mmCIF file of C-alpha atoms in Angstrom:
data_model
loop_
_atom_site.group_PDB
_atom_site.id
_atom_site.type_symbol
_atom_site.label_atom_id
_atom_site.label_comp_id
_atom_site.label_asym_id
_atom_site.label_seq_id
_atom_site.Cartn_x
_atom_site.Cartn_y
_atom_site.Cartn_z
ATOM 1 C CA UNK A 1 119.728 92.008 168.649
ATOM 2 C CA UNK A 2 121.034 90.303 165.478
ATOM 3 C CA UNK A 3 119.235 91.049 162.259
ATOM 4 C CA UNK A 4 118.088 87.899 160.555
ATOM 5 C CA UNK A 5 119.968 87.303 157.308
ATOM 6 C CA UNK A 6 117.649 87.010 154.333
ATOM 7 C CA UNK A 7 118.349 83.796 152.461
ATOM 8 C CA UNK A 8 118.499 84.096 148.679
ATOM 9 C CA UNK A 9 116.786 81.260 146.799
ATOM 10 C CA UNK A 10 119.009 79.922 144.023
ATOM 11 C CA UNK A 11 119.399 76.669 142.096
ATOM 12 C CA UNK A 12 122.563 74.614 142.409
ATOM 13 C CA UNK A 13 123.337 75.543 138.783
ATOM 14 C CA UNK A 14 122.817 79.251 139.495
ATOM 15 C CA UNK A 15 125.118 79.114 142.515
ATOM 16 C CA UNK A 16 127.787 77.381 140.443
ATOM 17 C CA UNK A 17 127.499 80.078 137.754
ATOM 18 C CA UNK A 18 127.781 82.808 140.409
ATOM 19 C CA UNK A 19 130.938 81.197 141.812
ATOM 20 C CA UNK A 20 132.447 80.922 138.319
ATOM 21 C CA UNK A 21 131.652 84.567 137.555
ATOM 22 C CA UNK A 22 133.119 85.686 140.900
ATOM 23 C CA UNK A 23 136.313 83.735 140.248
ATOM 24 C CA UNK A 24 136.594 85.304 136.761
ATOM 25 C CA UNK A 25 136.018 88.805 138.135
ATOM 26 C CA UNK A 26 138.627 88.419 140.866
ATOM 27 C CA UNK A 27 141.279 86.494 138.949
ATOM 28 C CA UNK A 28 140.961 87.857 135.410
ATOM 29 C CA UNK A 29 138.969 91.074 135.132
ATOM 30 C CA UNK A 30 140.062 92.822 138.350
ATOM 31 C CA UNK A 31 143.788 92.668 137.465
ATOM 32 C CA UNK A 32 143.007 93.984 133.952
ATOM 33 C CA UNK A 33 140.999 96.904 135.302
ATOM 34 C CA UNK A 34 143.664 97.742 137.906
ATOM 35 C CA UNK A 35 146.185 97.801 135.082
ATOM 36 C CA UNK A 36 143.890 100.029 132.967
ATOM 37 C CA UNK A 37 143.468 102.470 135.879
ATOM 38 C CA UNK A 38 147.242 102.622 136.428
ATOM 39 C CA UNK A 39 147.867 103.098 132.705
ATOM 40 C CA UNK A 40 145.301 105.913 132.473
ATOM 41 C CA UNK A 41 146.710 107.555 135.613
ATOM 42 C CA UNK A 42 150.166 107.620 134.031
ATOM 43 C CA UNK A 43 148.878 109.913 131.255
ATOM 44 C CA UNK A 44 149.002 112.984 133.490
ATOM 45 C CA UNK A 45 146.319 115.384 134.706
ATOM 46 C CA UNK A 46 143.470 113.355 136.216
ATOM 47 C CA UNK A 47 140.997 116.272 136.094
ATOM 48 C CA UNK A 48 140.540 115.953 132.340
ATOM 49 C CA UNK A 49 141.470 112.336 131.770
ATOM 50 C CA UNK A 50 138.511 110.531 130.174
ATOM 51 C CA UNK A 51 140.376 107.219 130.028
ATOM 52 C CA UNK A 52 141.036 107.406 133.768
ATOM 53 C CA UNK A 53 137.405 108.289 134.530
ATOM 54 C CA UNK A 54 136.179 105.395 132.369
ATOM 55 C CA UNK A 55 138.581 102.922 133.972
ATOM 56 C CA UNK A 56 137.565 104.046 137.484
ATOM 57 C CA UNK A 57 133.890 103.715 136.515
ATOM 58 C CA UNK A 58 134.503 100.176 135.209
ATOM 59 C CA UNK A 59 136.371 99.362 138.409
ATOM 60 C CA UNK A 60 133.502 100.626 140.595
ATOM 61 C CA UNK A 61 130.924 98.643 138.598
ATOM 62 C CA UNK A 62 133.025 95.485 138.831
ATOM 63 C CA UNK A 63 133.568 95.876 142.590
ATOM 64 C CA UNK A 64 129.799 96.320 143.027
ATOM 65 C CA UNK A 65 129.185 93.112 141.067
ATOM 66 C CA UNK A 66 131.788 91.273 143.175
ATOM 67 C CA UNK A 67 129.993 92.416 146.340
ATOM 68 C CA UNK A 68 126.622 91.317 144.967
ATOM 69 C CA UNK A 69 127.972 87.882 144.026
ATOM 70 C CA UNK A 70 129.653 87.428 147.417
ATOM 71 C CA UNK A 71 126.358 88.293 149.151
ATOM 72 C CA UNK A 72 124.511 85.797 146.951
ATOM 73 C CA UNK A 73 127.026 83.034 147.610
ATOM 74 C CA UNK A 74 127.142 83.689 151.365
ATOM 75 C CA UNK A 75 123.346 83.823 151.732
ATOM 76 C CA UNK A 76 122.287 81.240 149.154
ATOM 77 C CA UNK A 77 119.535 78.777 149.933
ATOM 78 C CA UNK A 78 119.707 75.970 147.398
ATOM 79 C CA UNK A 79 116.140 75.479 146.194
ATOM 80 C CA UNK A 80 116.997 72.078 144.736
ATOM 81 C CA UNK A 81 117.448 70.883 148.337
ATOM 82 C CA UNK A 82 114.273 72.431 149.738
ATOM 83 C CA UNK A 83 111.742 69.860 150.889
ATOM 84 C CA UNK A 84 108.660 69.696 148.718
ATOM 85 C CA UNK A 85 106.072 68.353 151.095
ATOM 86 C CA UNK A 86 103.455 67.944 148.395
ATOM 87 C CA UNK A 87 104.525 67.100 144.839
ATOM 88 C CA UNK A 88 101.051 68.119 143.619
ATOM 89 C CA UNK A 89 101.567 71.741 144.696
ATOM 90 C CA UNK A 90 103.686 74.276 142.786
ATOM 91 C CA UNK A 91 106.752 75.350 144.754
ATOM 92 C CA UNK A 92 110.045 77.117 144.173
ATOM 93 C CA UNK A 93 112.278 75.109 141.850
ATOM 94 C CA UNK A 94 109.404 73.410 140.013
ATOM 95 C CA UNK A 95 108.830 73.605 136.292
ATOM 96 C CA UNK A 96 105.154 74.317 135.733
ATOM 97 C CA UNK A 97 103.276 73.414 132.568
ATOM 98 C CA UNK A 98 100.424 75.837 131.947
ATOM 99 C CA UNK A 99 97.748 76.486 129.361
ATOM 100 C CA UNK A 100 98.147 80.121 128.414
ATOM 101 C CA UNK A 101 95.548 81.309 125.893
ATOM 102 C CA UNK A 102 95.259 77.818 124.398
ATOM 103 C CA UNK A 103 99.006 77.280 124.142
ATOM 104 C CA UNK A 104 101.052 75.029 126.399
ATOM 105 C CA UNK A 105 104.011 76.780 128.022
ATOM 106 C CA UNK A 106 106.614 75.716 130.594
ATOM 107 C CA UNK A 107 108.123 77.947 133.246
ATOM 108 C CA UNK A 108 110.689 77.131 135.894
ATOM 109 C CA UNK A 109 110.097 79.073 139.110
ATOM 110 C CA UNK A 110 113.393 80.382 140.464
ATOM 111 C CA UNK A 111 114.583 83.090 142.833
ATOM 112 C CA UNK A 112 114.667 86.652 141.505
ATOM 113 C CA UNK A 113 118.452 86.568 141.029
ATOM 114 C CA UNK A 114 118.161 83.797 138.404
ATOM 115 C CA UNK A 115 115.027 84.957 136.625
ATOM 116 C CA UNK A 116 115.349 85.128 132.862
ATOM 117 C CA UNK A 117 111.898 85.332 131.265
ATOM 118 C CA UNK A 118 113.300 84.869 127.743
ATOM 119 C CA UNK A 119 114.511 81.423 128.883
ATOM 120 C CA UNK A 120 111.189 80.669 130.672
ATOM 121 C CA UNK A 121 112.791 81.061 134.107
ATOM 122 C CA UNK A 122 110.457 83.268 136.137
ATOM 123 C CA UNK A 123 110.915 84.775 139.555
ATOM 124 C CA UNK A 124 108.892 83.602 142.508
ATOM 125 C CA UNK A 125 108.320 87.336 143.071
ATOM 126 C CA UNK A 126 106.898 88.012 139.587
ATOM 127 C CA UNK A 127 103.119 88.283 139.089
ATOM 128 C CA UNK A 128 103.021 84.917 137.283
ATOM 129 C CA UNK A 129 105.331 83.261 139.814
ATOM 130 C CA UNK A 130 103.187 84.485 142.704
ATOM 131 C CA UNK A 131 100.031 83.289 140.947
ATOM 132 C CA UNK A 132 101.464 79.790 140.432
ATOM 133 C CA UNK A 133 103.040 79.150 143.846
ATOM 134 C CA UNK A 134 100.858 76.980 146.069
ATOM 135 C CA UNK A 135 98.475 75.998 143.251
ATOM 136 C CA UNK A 136 97.636 72.465 142.113
ATOM 137 C CA UNK A 137 97.428 70.692 138.766
ATOM 138 C CA UNK A 138 94.057 71.376 137.165
ATOM 139 C CA UNK A 139 93.531 74.694 138.925
ATOM 140 C CA UNK A 140 92.775 77.893 137.076
ATOM 141 C CA UNK A 141 94.418 80.992 138.474
ATOM 142 C CA UNK A 142 94.386 84.694 137.720
ATOM 143 C CA UNK A 143 97.382 86.957 137.512
ATOM 144 C CA UNK A 144 97.879 90.604 136.672
ATOM 145 C CA UNK A 145 99.712 91.711 133.550
ATOM 146 C CA UNK A 146 100.194 95.198 132.128
ATOM 147 C CA UNK A 147 97.303 94.340 129.772
ATOM 148 C CA UNK A 148 95.031 93.365 132.677
ATOM 149 C CA UNK A 149 93.950 90.153 134.401
ATOM 150 C CA UNK A 150 94.757 86.852 132.670
ATOM 151 C CA UNK A 151 93.582 83.337 133.447
ATOM 152 C CA UNK A 152 95.866 80.320 133.153
ATOM 153 C CA UNK A 153 95.338 76.633 133.841
ATOM 154 C CA UNK A 154 98.006 74.510 135.513
ATOM 155 C CA UNK A 155 98.480 71.331 133.464
ATOM 156 C CA UNK A 156 101.510 69.808 135.164
ATOM 157 C CA UNK A 157 104.276 70.161 137.728
ATOM 158 C CA UNK A 158 107.786 68.818 137.159
ATOM 159 C CA UNK A 159 110.567 68.647 139.723
#
């Protein structure tokens, strides 16, 4: 029985950035780290070689990131291409205009891999993202924050 591969929601822009980062890691950073490991190894006893340990740690972290990016690229589902059957309903990839405590704010709903709250890009898996998905313009909705329940009003949906 084949396990079903979990698709990773990502924007076209996010996928392009992931591909660029992967290319940089493989073509630029990996050769530098391999060289740093070899240089540190040449300094003798590896049991007490902090430079070698640091270079190997950097190499392991980079290889992990390469694996993560390859998984993202291989399992990406471009949310820009997902059908939005109802433009009046909030869905993944939409920018949502909300009234939050009397102030208008905009949030783009993206997959968790691209979430960056400081840039108003929120995950579909976040409390606010979950509260917005499937809602309509004009609706009030509740969501949980560390400070407790909050009410927001959906003022607009942009594709």
